[in-house]
PDB file of C-alpha atoms in Angstrom:
ATOM      1  CA  UNK A 292       0.000   0.000   0.000  1.00 89.00           C
ATOM      2  CA  UNK A 293       0.961   3.645  -0.338  1.00 93.00           C
ATOM      3  CA  UNK A 294      -0.388   6.967   0.848  1.00 96.00           C
ATOM      4  CA  UNK A 295      -0.061   9.985  -1.408  1.00 97.00           C
ATOM      5  CA  UNK A 296      -0.166  13.638  -0.399  1.00 96.00           C
ATOM      6  CA  UNK A 297      -0.325  16.347  -3.044  1.00 96.00           C
ATOM      7  CA  UNK A 298       0.677  19.962  -2.646  1.00 96.00           C
ATOM      8  CA  UNK A 299       1.490  22.973  -4.773  1.00 97.00           C
ATOM      9  CA  UNK A 300      -1.871  23.874  -6.227  1.00 96.00           C
ATOM     10  CA  UNK A 301      -3.196  27.408  -6.280  1.00 97.00           C
ATOM     11  CA  UNK A 302      -4.356  30.341  -8.347  1.00 98.00           C
ATOM     12  CA  UNK A 303      -2.206  31.520 -11.230  1.00 98.00           C
ATOM     13  CA  UNK A 304      -2.689  33.765 -14.237  1.00 98.00           C
ATOM     14  CA  UNK A 305      -2.736  32.370 -17.741  1.00 98.00           C
ATOM     15  CA  UNK A 306       0.800  31.878 -19.001  1.00 98.00           C
ATOM     16  CA  UNK A 307       2.129  31.263 -15.520  1.00 98.00           C
ATOM     17  CA  UNK A 308       3.652  28.183 -13.940  1.00 98.00           C
ATOM     18  CA  UNK A 309       3.035  25.886 -10.990  1.00 98.00           C
ATOM     19  CA  UNK A 310       4.780  22.808  -9.683  1.00 98.00           C
ATOM     20  CA  UNK A 311       2.728  20.116  -8.021  1.00 98.00           C
ATOM     21  CA  UNK A 312       4.309  17.673  -5.615  1.00 98.00           C
ATOM     22  CA  UNK A 313       3.171  14.216  -4.574  1.00 98.00           C
ATOM     23  CA  UNK A 314       4.827  12.756  -1.497  1.00 97.00           C
ATOM     24  CA  UNK A 315       4.601   8.975  -1.212  1.00 96.00           C
ATOM     25  CA  UNK A 316       4.687   6.960   2.018  1.00 95.00           C
ATOM     26  CA  UNK A 317       6.964   4.313   0.519  1.00 89.00           C
ATOM     27  CA  UNK A 318      10.023   4.107  -1.677  1.00 89.00           C
ATOM     28  CA  UNK A 319       8.868   5.683  -4.909  1.00 87.00           C
ATOM     29  CA  UNK A 320      11.242   3.614  -7.025  1.00 83.00           C
ATOM     30  CA  UNK A 321       9.227   0.547  -6.009  1.00 87.00           C
ATOM     31  CA  UNK A 322       6.048   1.983  -7.517  1.00 92.00           C
ATOM     32  CA  UNK A 323       5.366   0.628 -10.986  1.00 92.00           C
ATOM     33  CA  UNK A 324       3.940   3.867 -12.302  1.00 95.00           C
ATOM     34  CA  UNK A 325       3.292   7.344 -10.931  1.00 96.00           C
ATOM     35  CA  UNK A 326       0.760   9.564 -12.588  1.00 97.00           C
ATOM     36  CA  UNK A 327      -1.149  12.794 -12.496  1.00 98.00           C
ATOM     37  CA  UNK A 328      -4.809  13.042 -13.403  1.00 98.00           C
ATOM     38  CA  UNK A 329      -7.212  15.954 -13.309  1.00 98.00           C
ATOM     39  CA  UNK A 330     -10.925  16.516 -13.054  1.00 98.00           C
ATOM     40  CA  UNK A 331     -12.651  19.722 -14.054  1.00 96.00           C
ATOM     41  CA  UNK A 332     -16.189  20.556 -12.855  1.00 92.00           C
ATOM     42  CA  UNK A 333     -18.756  18.531 -14.731  1.00 94.00           C
ATOM     43  CA  UNK A 334     -16.131  16.460 -16.515  1.00 96.00           C
ATOM     44  CA  UNK A 335     -14.634  13.016 -16.077  1.00 97.00           C
ATOM     45  CA  UNK A 336     -11.227  12.510 -14.555  1.00 97.00           C
ATOM     46  CA  UNK A 337      -8.585  12.449 -17.264  1.00 98.00           C
ATOM     47  CA  UNK A 338      -4.971  11.399 -17.514  1.00 98.00           C
ATOM     48  CA  UNK A 339      -2.437  14.204 -17.560  1.00 98.00           C
ATOM     49  CA  UNK A 340       0.920  12.431 -17.375  1.00 98.00           C
ATOM     50  CA  UNK A 341       2.483   9.169 -16.232  1.00 98.00           C
ATOM     51  CA  UNK A 342       5.999   8.048 -15.376  1.00 97.00           C
ATOM     52  CA  UNK A 343       6.968   4.399 -15.085  1.00 95.00           C
ATOM     53  CA  UNK A 344       9.599   2.996 -12.771  1.00 92.00           C
ATOM     54  CA  UNK A 345      11.711   2.480 -15.879  1.00 92.00           C
ATOM     55  CA  UNK A 346      11.537   6.152 -16.750  1.00 94.00           C
ATOM     56  CA  UNK A 347       9.017   6.098 -19.595  1.00 97.00           C
ATOM     57  CA  UNK A 348       6.657   9.036 -19.754  1.00 98.00           C
ATOM     58  CA  UNK A 349       3.283   9.587 -21.333  1.00 98.00           C
ATOM     59  CA  UNK A 350       1.396  12.854 -21.681  1.00 98.00           C
ATOM     60  CA  UNK A 351      -2.066  13.923 -22.717  1.00 98.00           C
ATOM     61  CA  UNK A 352      -1.952  15.727 -26.047  1.00 98.00           C
ATOM     62  CA  UNK A 353      -3.364  18.837 -24.409  1.00 97.00           C
ATOM     63  CA  UNK A 354      -0.332  19.231 -22.124  1.00 98.00           C
ATOM     64  CA  UNK A 355       2.529  18.006 -24.289  1.00 98.00           C
ATOM     65  CA  UNK A 356       5.335  20.516 -24.417  1.00 97.00           C
ATOM     66  CA  UNK A 357       3.958  22.424 -21.423  1.00 98.00           C
ATOM     67  CA  UNK A 358       3.919  19.908 -18.548  1.00 98.00           C
ATOM     68  CA  UNK A 359       6.724  17.689 -17.280  1.00 98.00           C
ATOM     69  CA  UNK A 360       6.404  14.773 -14.888  1.00 98.00           C
ATOM     70  CA  UNK A 361       9.413  13.760 -12.836  1.00 97.00           C
ATOM     71  CA  UNK A 362      10.375  12.114  -9.577  1.00 95.00           C
ATOM     72  CA  UNK A 363      12.993  12.398  -6.875  1.00 95.00           C
ATOM     73  CA  UNK A 364      13.701   8.930  -5.499  1.00 92.00           C
ATOM     74  CA  UNK A 365      15.637  10.316  -2.542  1.00 93.00           C
ATOM     75  CA  UNK A 366      12.599  12.316  -1.443  1.00 95.00           C
ATOM     76  CA  UNK A 367      10.001   9.726  -2.468  1.00 95.00           C
ATOM     77  CA  UNK A 368       8.243  12.512  -4.305  1.00 97.00           C
ATOM     78  CA  UNK A 369       6.812  12.909  -7.792  1.00 97.00           C
ATOM     79  CA  UNK A 370       6.341  16.265  -9.455  1.00 98.00           C
ATOM     80  CA  UNK A 371       4.319  17.855 -12.193  1.00 98.00           C
ATOM     81  CA  UNK A 372       5.868  21.020 -13.568  1.00 98.00           C
ATOM     82  CA  UNK A 373       3.197  23.001 -15.377  1.00 98.00           C
ATOM     83  CA  UNK A 374       4.223  25.875 -17.640  1.00 98.00           C
ATOM     84  CA  UNK A 375       2.280  28.119 -19.993  1.00 98.00           C
ATOM     85  CA  UNK A 376      -0.874  27.410 -18.066  1.00 98.00           C
ATOM     86  CA  UNK A 377      -4.229  27.999 -19.713  1.00 98.00           C
ATOM     87  CA  UNK A 378      -7.681  28.566 -18.207  1.00 97.00           C
ATOM     88  CA  UNK A 379      -8.684  25.138 -19.504  1.00 97.00           C
ATOM     89  CA  UNK A 380      -6.068  23.590 -17.215  1.00 98.00           C
ATOM     90  CA  UNK A 381      -8.247  24.557 -14.263  1.00 98.00           C
ATOM     91  CA  UNK A 382      -9.130  21.385 -12.361  1.00 98.00           C
ATOM     92  CA  UNK A 383      -8.478  19.327  -9.268  1.00 98.00           C
ATOM     93  CA  UNK A 384      -5.240  17.461  -9.861  1.00 98.00           C
ATOM     94  CA  UNK A 385      -4.795  13.998  -8.390  1.00 98.00           C
ATOM     95  CA  UNK A 386      -1.650  11.985  -7.864  1.00 98.00           C
ATOM     96  CA  UNK A 387      -1.876   8.299  -8.692  1.00 97.00           C
ATOM     97  CA  UNK A 388       0.319   5.328  -7.899  1.00 97.00           C
ATOM     98  CA  UNK A 389       0.075   1.962  -9.593  1.00 95.00           C
ATOM     99  CA  UNK A 390       1.492  -0.937  -7.597  1.00 92.00           C
ATOM    100  CA  UNK A 391       1.869  -4.586  -8.497  1.00 87.00           C
ATOM    101  CA  UNK A 392       2.759  -6.610 -11.553  1.00 85.00           C
ATOM    102  CA  UNK A 393       1.210  -8.881 -14.143  1.00 86.00           C
ATOM    103  CA  UNK A 394       1.607 -11.899 -11.863  1.00 91.00           C
ATOM    104  CA  UNK A 395      -0.103 -10.667  -8.711  1.00 89.00           C
ATOM    105  CA  UNK A 396      -2.288  -7.981 -10.220  1.00 91.00           C
ATOM    106  CA  UNK A 397      -2.417  -4.207  -9.986  1.00 91.00           C
ATOM    107  CA  UNK A 398      -3.680  -1.774  -7.375  1.00 93.00           C
ATOM    108  CA  UNK A 399      -4.415   1.926  -7.799  1.00 93.00           C
ATOM    109  CA  UNK A 400      -3.893   4.491  -5.073  1.00 96.00           C
ATOM    110  CA  UNK A 401      -4.959   8.141  -5.121  1.00 97.00           C
ATOM    111  CA  UNK A 402      -4.119  11.300  -3.288  1.00 97.00           C
ATOM    112  CA  UNK A 403      -6.735  13.710  -1.995  1.00 96.00           C
ATOM    113  CA  UNK A 404      -6.290  16.167  -4.852  1.00 97.00           C
ATOM    114  CA  UNK A 405      -5.085  19.729  -5.120  1.00 97.00           C
ATOM    115  CA  UNK A 406      -6.942  22.569  -6.824  1.00 98.00           C
ATOM    116  CA  UNK A 407      -5.347  24.414  -9.724  1.00 98.00           C
ATOM    117  CA  UNK A 408      -7.126  27.523 -10.968  1.00 98.00           C
ATOM    118  CA  UNK A 409      -5.881  29.461 -13.993  1.00 98.00           C
ATOM    119  CA  UNK A 410      -7.368  32.895 -14.520  1.00 97.00           C
ATOM    120  CA  UNK A 411      -7.581  34.531 -17.927  1.00 93.00           C
TER     121      UNK A 411
END
Protein backbone atom coordinates (compact mmCIF):
# COMPACT_ATOMS: atom_id res chain seq x y z
CA UNK A 1 0.00 0.00 0.00
CA UNK A 2 0.96 3.64 -0.34
CA UNK A 3 -0.39 6.97 0.85
CA UNK A 4 -0.06 9.98 -1.41
CA UNK A 5 -0.17 13.64 -0.40
CA UNK A 6 -0.32 16.35 -3.04
CA UNK A 7 0.68 19.96 -2.65
CA UNK A 8 1.49 22.97 -4.77
CA UNK A 9 -1.87 23.87 -6.23
CA UNK A 10 -3.20 27.41 -6.28
CA UNK A 11 -4.36 30.34 -8.35
CA UNK A 12 -2.21 31.52 -11.23
CA UNK A 13 -2.69 33.77 -14.24
CA UNK A 14 -2.74 32.37 -17.74
CA UNK A 15 0.80 31.88 -19.00
CA UNK A 16 2.13 31.26 -15.52
CA UNK A 17 3.65 28.18 -13.94
CA UNK A 18 3.04 25.89 -10.99
CA UNK A 19 4.78 22.81 -9.68
CA UNK A 20 2.73 20.12 -8.02
CA UNK A 21 4.31 17.67 -5.61
CA UNK A 22 3.17 14.22 -4.57
CA UNK A 23 4.83 12.76 -1.50
CA UNK A 24 4.60 8.98 -1.21
CA UNK A 25 4.69 6.96 2.02
CA UNK A 26 6.96 4.31 0.52
CA UNK A 27 10.02 4.11 -1.68
CA UNK A 28 8.87 5.68 -4.91
CA UNK A 29 11.24 3.61 -7.03
CA UNK A 30 9.23 0.55 -6.01
CA UNK A 31 6.05 1.98 -7.52
CA UNK A 32 5.37 0.63 -10.99
CA UNK A 33 3.94 3.87 -12.30
CA UNK A 34 3.29 7.34 -10.93
CA UNK A 35 0.76 9.56 -12.59
CA UNK A 36 -1.15 12.79 -12.50
CA UNK A 37 -4.81 13.04 -13.40
CA UNK A 38 -7.21 15.95 -13.31
CA UNK A 39 -10.93 16.52 -13.05
CA UNK A 40 -12.65 19.72 -14.05
CA UNK A 41 -16.19 20.56 -12.86
CA UNK A 42 -18.76 18.53 -14.73
CA UNK A 43 -16.13 16.46 -16.52
CA UNK A 44 -14.63 13.02 -16.08
CA UNK A 45 -11.23 12.51 -14.55
CA UNK A 46 -8.58 12.45 -17.26
CA UNK A 47 -4.97 11.40 -17.51
CA UNK A 48 -2.44 14.20 -17.56
CA UNK A 49 0.92 12.43 -17.37
CA UNK A 50 2.48 9.17 -16.23
CA UNK A 51 6.00 8.05 -15.38
CA UNK A 52 6.97 4.40 -15.08
CA UNK A 53 9.60 3.00 -12.77
CA UNK A 54 11.71 2.48 -15.88
CA UNK A 55 11.54 6.15 -16.75
CA UNK A 56 9.02 6.10 -19.60
CA UNK A 57 6.66 9.04 -19.75
CA UNK A 58 3.28 9.59 -21.33
CA UNK A 59 1.40 12.85 -21.68
CA UNK A 60 -2.07 13.92 -22.72
CA UNK A 61 -1.95 15.73 -26.05
CA UNK A 62 -3.36 18.84 -24.41
CA UNK A 63 -0.33 19.23 -22.12
CA UNK A 64 2.53 18.01 -24.29
CA UNK A 65 5.33 20.52 -24.42
CA UNK A 66 3.96 22.42 -21.42
CA UNK A 67 3.92 19.91 -18.55
CA UNK A 68 6.72 17.69 -17.28
CA UNK A 69 6.40 14.77 -14.89
CA UNK A 70 9.41 13.76 -12.84
CA UNK A 71 10.38 12.11 -9.58
CA UNK A 72 12.99 12.40 -6.87
CA UNK A 73 13.70 8.93 -5.50
CA UNK A 74 15.64 10.32 -2.54
CA UNK A 75 12.60 12.32 -1.44
CA UNK A 76 10.00 9.73 -2.47
CA UNK A 77 8.24 12.51 -4.30
CA UNK A 78 6.81 12.91 -7.79
CA UNK A 79 6.34 16.26 -9.45
CA UNK A 80 4.32 17.86 -12.19
CA UNK A 81 5.87 21.02 -13.57
CA UNK A 82 3.20 23.00 -15.38
CA UNK A 83 4.22 25.87 -17.64
CA UNK A 84 2.28 28.12 -19.99
CA UNK A 85 -0.87 27.41 -18.07
CA UNK A 86 -4.23 28.00 -19.71
CA UNK A 87 -7.68 28.57 -18.21
CA UNK A 88 -8.68 25.14 -19.50
CA UNK A 89 -6.07 23.59 -17.21
CA UNK A 90 -8.25 24.56 -14.26
CA UNK A 91 -9.13 21.39 -12.36
CA UNK A 92 -8.48 19.33 -9.27
CA UNK A 93 -5.24 17.46 -9.86
CA UNK A 94 -4.80 14.00 -8.39
CA UNK A 95 -1.65 11.99 -7.86
CA UNK A 96 -1.88 8.30 -8.69
CA UNK A 97 0.32 5.33 -7.90
CA UNK A 98 0.07 1.96 -9.59
CA UNK A 99 1.49 -0.94 -7.60
CA UNK A 100 1.87 -4.59 -8.50
CA UNK A 101 2.76 -6.61 -11.55
CA UNK A 102 1.21 -8.88 -14.14
CA UNK A 103 1.61 -11.90 -11.86
CA UNK A 104 -0.10 -10.67 -8.71
CA UNK A 105 -2.29 -7.98 -10.22
CA UNK A 106 -2.42 -4.21 -9.99
CA UNK A 107 -3.68 -1.77 -7.38
CA UNK A 108 -4.42 1.93 -7.80
CA UNK A 109 -3.89 4.49 -5.07
CA UNK A 110 -4.96 8.14 -5.12
CA UNK A 111 -4.12 11.30 -3.29
CA UNK A 112 -6.74 13.71 -1.99
CA UNK A 113 -6.29 16.17 -4.85
CA UNK A 114 -5.08 19.73 -5.12
CA UNK A 115 -6.94 22.57 -6.82
CA UNK A 116 -5.35 24.41 -9.72
CA UNK A 117 -7.13 27.52 -10.97
CA UNK A 118 -5.88 29.46 -13.99
CA UNK A 119 -7.37 32.89 -14.52
CA UNK A 120 -7.58 34.53 -17.93
